[in-house]
Amino acid sequence: MQAIVLVGGEGTRLRPLTYGTPKPMVPIMNAPFLARTLERLHAAGIDDVILPAGYMPQAITEYFGDGSQLGMKITYVIEDVPLGTAGAVKNVEEYIRGPFFVLNGDVLTSLNLREMIAYHEEKKGLGALHLIKVEDPSAFGCVVHGENGRISNFVEKPKREEAPTDEINAGTYLLERAVLDMIPTGRNVSIERETFPKILAEGNALYAYTTDDYWIDVGRPQQYLDAHRHILSGEMPLQLEPGLTGQGNVQGMIIAPVHMDGDVLIEPGAEVGPNVVLGEGCRVGSGAKICDSVLWDHVIVGKGAQIEGAIIASGSSVGDGARVGRGTVVGHDMVIEANAVLAPGSRVGPVAPLAQAP
Ligand code: GDD
Ligand code: MG
């Protein structure tokens, strides 16, 4: 079995984080999100992975190389212009030999891929789509199906009151190779808006595979923070290298759960937690308080600073006594002045993007 992981999106909803790091490389518990997805594929015995990329691809290729360190084979196909979620799949056609998985690159889930394969083999449709029930489907693609699972309709990003169902496309598909013949070449094609509806219109069957797994799309700041809270609480089972939690030079107070990488320094009188992740080389000054936040690598927090519900990218610093309000997102290498007050929901990033899609 092969898998295509879609990693070409620009991650606009995670800006300014994604000016410096493409969405698949955004860290989840201090490791790139894509590494978590690849681990999951590897655990399911799927080691032949194709990555259609386009936005800041070198950050991905440099980190994962040919995949041999993970015991996998990774093939990169770089798009000069974004081809869309189906166009990207069509563009890697030459590498696909049989039925294959397609995974959205920003979904964190406990879905069992082996069981999904068994479901697809039983249903014998042109494809099986993983669905999940959510409270508000308006940010997702609604998928309508009958009792036997056969899908009858797709409604992408409906208004909340117009959503036909609470079951949404969860971004994992298992497709027969024949699906590739139904995607046109040479232009941007959306699998959700164009290819899936076309498959139905031509009388072919797609089946819904609805599960109650843990599932979250980390493509927005609040969901990114939620995902960390869920991992820290154990709600989302995630295999972590043993011993990482609690390392570092802790002279201040830790309020569990907190996860930190090596070489972290927490000075006396500082208070870290609950629900905090600190990346490599972070420094927390005396008297500082941090809760419900994710700090990437080498973030310096000054004495007496207060950070609540924020995401701070690598290399940034928060000055002494500064206050960072809930929902704040700080990009790479930013400097927040001493005693500054950032209102909830602030975005602190470069005036001009550090990098743009080609
Ligand atoms: N290679 C490539 N090229 N990848 C792309 C492109 C492209 O042009 N456009 C998007 N992607 C990748 C993104 O990087 C992401 O991993 C995935 O395709 C989905 O794109 P998003 O932009 O994150 O889509 P969404 O979250 O708004 O909606 C999709 O996911 C929902 C579940 O999270 C849809 O599939 C919805 O139907 C679904 O409910
Ligand atoms: Mg998404």
PDB file of C-alpha atoms in Angstrom, residues 178-350:
ATOM      1  CA  ALA A 178      -8.964   4.162 -11.448  1.00  0.00           C
ATOM      2  CA  VAL A 179      -9.793   7.419  -9.639  1.00  0.00           C
ATOM      3  CA  LEU A 180      -6.694   8.925 -11.253  1.00  0.00           C
ATOM      4  CA  ASP A 181      -8.323   8.568 -14.682  1.00  0.00           C
ATOM      5  CA  MET A 182     -11.102  10.889 -13.546  1.00  0.00           C
ATOM      6  CA  ILE A 183      -8.851  13.841 -12.693  1.00  0.00           C
ATOM      7  CA  PRO A 184      -7.948  16.217 -15.526  1.00  0.00           C
ATOM      8  CA  THR A 185      -4.323  17.309 -15.947  1.00  0.00           C
ATOM      9  CA  GLY A 186      -2.779  20.708 -16.275  1.00  0.00           C
ATOM     10  CA  ARG A 187      -4.988  22.734 -13.973  1.00  0.00           C
ATOM     11  CA  ASN A 188      -6.000  23.217 -10.353  1.00  0.00           C
ATOM     12  CA  VAL A 189      -8.534  20.544  -9.322  1.00  0.00           C
ATOM     13  CA  SER A 190     -10.203  20.169  -5.927  1.00  0.00           C
ATOM     14  CA  ILE A 191     -10.860  16.594  -4.873  1.00  0.00           C
ATOM     15  CA  GLU A 192     -13.633  17.686  -2.509  1.00  0.00           C
ATOM     16  CA  ARG A 193     -15.465  20.044  -4.856  1.00  0.00           C
ATOM     17  CA  GLU A 194     -14.857  18.401  -8.207  1.00  0.00           C
ATOM     18  CA  THR A 195     -13.479  14.852  -8.219  1.00  0.00           C
ATOM     19  CA  PHE A 196     -15.626  13.216  -5.549  1.00  0.00           C
ATOM     20  CA  PRO A 197     -18.884  14.688  -6.929  1.00  0.00           C
ATOM     21  CA  LYS A 198     -17.821  13.581 -10.424  1.00  0.00           C
ATOM     22  CA  ILE A 199     -17.232  10.015  -9.231  1.00  0.00           C
ATOM     23  CA  LEU A 200     -20.794   9.922  -7.872  1.00  0.00           C
ATOM     24  CA  ALA A 201     -22.264  11.585 -10.962  1.00  0.00           C
ATOM     25  CA  GLU A 202     -20.774   8.855 -13.135  1.00  0.00           C
ATOM     26  CA  GLY A 203     -22.520   6.213 -11.041  1.00  0.00           C
ATOM     27  CA  ASN A 204     -19.497   4.964  -9.114  1.00  0.00           C
ATOM     28  CA  ALA A 205     -19.593   4.171  -5.414  1.00  0.00           C
ATOM     29  CA  LEU A 206     -17.696   5.868  -2.619  1.00  0.00           C
ATOM     30  CA  TYR A 207     -18.226   4.637   0.933  1.00  0.00           C
ATOM     31  CA  ALA A 208     -18.216   6.481   4.216  1.00  0.00           C
ATOM     32  CA  TYR A 209     -16.012   5.110   6.966  1.00  0.00           C
ATOM     33  CA  THR A 210     -17.252   6.929  10.046  1.00  0.00           C
ATOM     34  CA  THR A 211     -15.335   6.427  13.295  1.00  0.00           C
ATOM     35  CA  ASP A 212     -15.302   8.086  16.690  1.00  0.00           C
ATOM     36  CA  ASP A 213     -11.522   8.408  16.755  1.00  0.00           C
ATOM     37  CA  TYR A 214      -9.705  11.370  18.136  1.00  0.00           C
ATOM     38  CA  TRP A 215      -9.501  13.854  15.254  1.00  0.00           C
ATOM     39  CA  ILE A 216      -8.423  17.440  14.804  1.00  0.00           C
ATOM     40  CA  ASP A 217      -7.335  19.628  11.889  1.00  0.00           C
ATOM     41  CA  VAL A 218      -4.430  21.629  13.309  1.00  0.00           C
ATOM     42  CA  GLY A 219      -4.530  24.207  10.525  1.00  0.00           C
ATOM     43  CA  ARG A 220      -5.814  27.018  12.764  1.00  0.00           C
ATOM     44  CA  PRO A 221      -4.183  28.486  15.902  1.00  0.00           C
ATOM     45  CA  GLN A 222      -6.901  27.515  18.379  1.00  0.00           C
ATOM     46  CA  GLN A 223      -7.027  23.953  17.062  1.00  0.00           C
ATOM     47  CA  TYR A 224      -3.237  23.787  17.211  1.00  0.00           C
ATOM     48  CA  LEU A 225      -3.347  24.694  20.899  1.00  0.00           C
ATOM     49  CA  ASP A 226      -6.284  22.341  21.495  1.00  0.00           C
ATOM     50  CA  ALA A 227      -4.317  19.473  19.936  1.00  0.00           C
ATOM     51  CA  HIS A 228      -1.485  20.039  22.414  1.00  0.00           C
ATOM     52  CA  ARG A 229      -3.861  20.183  25.343  1.00  0.00           C
ATOM     53  CA  HIS A 230      -5.451  16.924  24.192  1.00  0.00           C
ATOM     54  CA  ILE A 231      -2.080  15.210  23.814  1.00  0.00           C
ATOM     55  CA  LEU A 232      -0.904  16.472  27.208  1.00  0.00           C
ATOM     56  CA  SER A 233      -4.077  15.179  28.877  1.00  0.00           C
ATOM     57  CA  GLY A 234      -3.842  11.816  27.104  1.00  0.00           C
ATOM     58  CA  GLU A 235      -7.112  12.358  25.238  1.00  0.00           C
ATOM     59  CA  MET A 236      -5.144  12.001  22.000  1.00  0.00           C
ATOM     60  CA  PRO A 237      -2.871   8.986  22.308  1.00  0.00           C
ATOM     61  CA  LEU A 238       0.513   9.889  20.849  1.00  0.00           C
ATOM     62  CA  GLN A 239       3.657   7.840  21.144  1.00  0.00           C
ATOM     63  CA  LEU A 240       6.389  10.065  22.546  1.00  0.00           C
ATOM     64  CA  GLU A 241      10.002   9.223  23.032  1.00  0.00           C
ATOM     65  CA  PRO A 242      10.192   8.229  26.703  1.00  0.00           C
ATOM     66  CA  GLY A 243      11.839  10.597  29.129  1.00  0.00           C
ATOM     67  CA  LEU A 244      11.299  13.812  27.238  1.00  0.00           C
ATOM     68  CA  THR A 245       8.666  15.246  29.524  1.00  0.00           C
ATOM     69  CA  GLY A 246      10.115  17.052  32.478  1.00  0.00           C
ATOM     70  CA  GLN A 247      13.698  17.332  31.270  1.00  0.00           C
ATOM     71  CA  GLY A 248      15.577  20.573  31.475  1.00  0.00           C
ATOM     72  CA  ASN A 249      16.950  22.678  34.267  1.00  0.00           C
ATOM     73  CA  VAL A 250      13.875  23.447  36.334  1.00  0.00           C
ATOM     74  CA  GLN A 251      14.454  25.848  39.222  1.00  0.00           C
ATOM     75  CA  GLY A 252      10.972  27.299  39.147  1.00  0.00           C
ATOM     76  CA  MET A 253       7.571  25.667  39.515  1.00  0.00           C
ATOM     77  CA  ILE A 254       5.948  23.281  37.057  1.00  0.00           C
ATOM     78  CA  ILE A 255       2.191  22.804  37.059  1.00  0.00           C
ATOM     79  CA  ALA A 256       1.482  19.582  35.137  1.00  0.00           C
ATOM     80  CA  PRO A 257       0.953  18.780  32.366  1.00  0.00           C
ATOM     81  CA  VAL A 258       4.033  20.344  30.823  1.00  0.00           C
ATOM     82  CA  HIS A 259       6.249  18.951  28.084  1.00  0.00           C
ATOM     83  CA  MET A 260       9.708  20.271  27.387  1.00  0.00           C
ATOM     84  CA  ASP A 261      12.694  19.513  25.254  1.00  0.00           C
ATOM     85  CA  GLY A 262      16.299  19.345  26.410  1.00  0.00           C
ATOM     86  CA  ASP A 263      18.324  22.391  27.346  1.00  0.00           C
ATOM     87  CA  VAL A 264      15.390  24.323  28.803  1.00  0.00           C
ATOM     88  CA  LEU A 265      16.055  26.653  31.730  1.00  0.00           C
ATOM     89  CA  ILE A 266      13.280  27.712  34.099  1.00  0.00           C
ATOM     90  CA  GLU A 267      14.595  30.228  36.618  1.00  0.00           C
ATOM     91  CA  PRO A 268      13.581  30.380  40.301  1.00  0.00           C
ATOM     92  CA  GLY A 269      10.187  31.922  40.940  1.00  0.00           C
ATOM     93  CA  ALA A 270       8.926  31.232  37.412  1.00  0.00           C
ATOM     94  CA  GLU A 271       5.680  29.292  37.013  1.00  0.00           C
ATOM     95  CA  VAL A 272       5.150  27.082  33.961  1.00  0.00           C
ATOM     96  CA  GLY A 273       1.903  25.216  33.292  1.00  0.00           C
ATOM     97  CA  PRO A 274      -0.581  23.816  32.990  1.00  0.00           C
ATOM     98  CA  ASN A 275      -0.719  22.841  29.287  1.00  0.00           C
ATOM     99  CA  VAL A 276       2.627  24.213  28.201  1.00  0.00           C
ATOM    100  CA  VAL A 277       5.120  22.891  25.672  1.00  0.00           C
ATOM    101  CA  LEU A 278       8.630  24.359  25.607  1.00  0.00           C
ATOM    102  CA  GLY A 279      10.985  23.690  22.694  1.00  0.00           C
ATOM    103  CA  GLU A 280      14.712  23.181  22.781  1.00  0.00           C
ATOM    104  CA  GLY A 281      16.750  25.929  24.413  1.00  0.00           C
ATOM    105  CA  CYS A 282      13.821  27.925  25.824  1.00  0.00           C
ATOM    106  CA  ARG A 283      14.614  30.211  28.766  1.00  0.00           C
ATOM    107  CA  VAL A 284      12.005  31.343  31.266  1.00  0.00           C
ATOM    108  CA  GLY A 285      13.075  34.221  33.515  1.00  0.00           C
ATOM    109  CA  SER A 286      12.345  34.467  37.229  1.00  0.00           C
ATOM    110  CA  GLY A 287       8.820  35.424  38.131  1.00  0.00           C
ATOM    111  CA  ALA A 288       7.498  34.750  34.621  1.00  0.00           C
ATOM    112  CA  LYS A 289       4.212  32.866  34.236  1.00  0.00           C
ATOM    113  CA  ILE A 290       3.235  30.732  31.254  1.00  0.00           C
ATOM    114  CA  CYS A 291       0.066  28.668  30.808  1.00  0.00           C
ATOM    115  CA  ASP A 292      -1.859  27.030  27.916  1.00  0.00           C
ATOM    116  CA  SER A 293       0.899  27.906  25.439  1.00  0.00           C
ATOM    117  CA  VAL A 294       3.277  26.361  22.952  1.00  0.00           C
ATOM    118  CA  LEU A 295       6.735  27.881  22.616  1.00  0.00           C
ATOM    119  CA  TRP A 296       8.946  26.596  19.825  1.00  0.00           C
ATOM    120  CA  ASP A 297      12.759  26.445  20.023  1.00  0.00           C
ATOM    121  CA  HIS A 298      14.976  29.077  21.638  1.00  0.00           C
ATOM    122  CA  VAL A 299      12.227  31.367  22.868  1.00  0.00           C
ATOM    123  CA  ILE A 300      13.412  33.708  25.611  1.00  0.00           C
ATOM    124  CA  VAL A 301      10.866  34.815  28.197  1.00  0.00           C
ATOM    125  CA  GLY A 302      11.944  37.780  30.326  1.00  0.00           C
ATOM    126  CA  LYS A 303      11.560  38.192  34.071  1.00  0.00           C
ATOM    127  CA  GLY A 304       7.998  38.634  35.238  1.00  0.00           C
ATOM    128  CA  ALA A 305       6.498  38.230  31.756  1.00  0.00           C
ATOM    129  CA  GLN A 306       3.055  36.635  31.507  1.00  0.00           C
ATOM    130  CA  ILE A 307       2.010  34.429  28.611  1.00  0.00           C
ATOM    131  CA  GLU A 308      -1.437  32.898  28.358  1.00  0.00           C
ATOM    132  CA  GLY A 309      -2.847  30.780  25.522  1.00  0.00           C
ATOM    133  CA  ALA A 310      -0.213  31.805  22.965  1.00  0.00           C
ATOM    134  CA  ILE A 311       1.903  30.234  20.220  1.00  0.00           C
ATOM    135  CA  ILE A 312       5.411  31.672  19.889  1.00  0.00           C
ATOM    136  CA  ALA A 313       7.670  30.586  17.018  1.00  0.00           C
ATOM    137  CA  SER A 314      11.384  29.898  17.283  1.00  0.00           C
ATOM    138  CA  GLY A 315      13.910  32.576  18.095  1.00  0.00           C
ATOM    139  CA  SER A 316      11.447  35.097  19.494  1.00  0.00           C
ATOM    140  CA  SER A 317      11.768  36.877  22.794  1.00  0.00           C
ATOM    141  CA  VAL A 318       9.256  38.302  25.226  1.00  0.00           C
ATOM    142  CA  GLY A 319      10.639  41.229  27.201  1.00  0.00           C
ATOM    143  CA  ASP A 320      10.643  41.564  30.994  1.00  0.00           C
ATOM    144  CA  GLY A 321       7.187  42.227  32.385  1.00  0.00           C
ATOM    145  CA  ALA A 322       5.430  41.918  29.001  1.00  0.00           C
ATOM    146  CA  ARG A 323       1.926  40.452  28.884  1.00  0.00           C
ATOM    147  CA  VAL A 324       0.865  38.205  26.038  1.00  0.00           C
ATOM    148  CA  GLY A 325      -2.893  37.690  25.885  1.00  0.00           C
ATOM    149  CA  ARG A 326      -4.877  34.608  24.862  1.00  0.00           C
ATOM    150  CA  GLY A 327      -4.918  33.588  21.226  1.00  0.00           C
ATOM    151  CA  THR A 328      -1.772  35.563  20.398  1.00  0.00           C
ATOM    152  CA  VAL A 329       0.402  34.128  17.638  1.00  0.00           C
ATOM    153  CA  VAL A 330       4.005  35.311  17.357  1.00  0.00           C
ATOM    154  CA  GLY A 331       6.095  34.498  14.273  1.00  0.00           C
ATOM    155  CA  HIS A 332       9.786  33.643  14.048  1.00  0.00           C
ATOM    156  CA  ASP A 333      12.512  35.868  15.525  1.00  0.00           C
ATOM    157  CA  MET A 334      10.157  38.555  16.798  1.00  0.00           C
ATOM    158  CA  VAL A 335      11.046  40.835  19.692  1.00  0.00           C
ATOM    159  CA  ILE A 336       8.329  41.810  22.130  1.00  0.00           C
ATOM    160  CA  GLU A 337       9.480  44.825  24.094  1.00  0.00           C
ATOM    161  CA  ALA A 338       9.676  44.888  27.881  1.00  0.00           C
ATOM    162  CA  ASN A 339       6.342  45.702  29.533  1.00  0.00           C
ATOM    163  CA  ALA A 340       4.475  45.500  26.217  1.00  0.00           C
ATOM    164  CA  VAL A 341       0.833  44.449  26.469  1.00  0.00           C
ATOM    165  CA  LEU A 342      -0.429  42.268  23.617  1.00  0.00           C
ATOM    166  CA  ALA A 343      -4.220  42.155  23.484  1.00  0.00           C
ATOM    167  CA  PRO A 344      -5.881  38.745  23.133  1.00  0.00           C
ATOM    168  CA  GLY A 345      -5.755  37.456  19.558  1.00  0.00           C
ATOM    169  CA  SER A 346      -2.728  39.551  18.532  1.00  0.00           C
ATOM    170  CA  ARG A 347      -0.667  38.531  15.510  1.00  0.00           C
ATOM    171  CA  VAL A 348       2.999  39.490  15.647  1.00  0.00           C
ATOM    172  CA  GLY A 349       4.872  38.791  12.442  1.00  0.00           C
ATOM    173  CA  PRO A 350       7.218  40.274   9.878  1.00  0.00           C
TER     174      PRO A 350
END
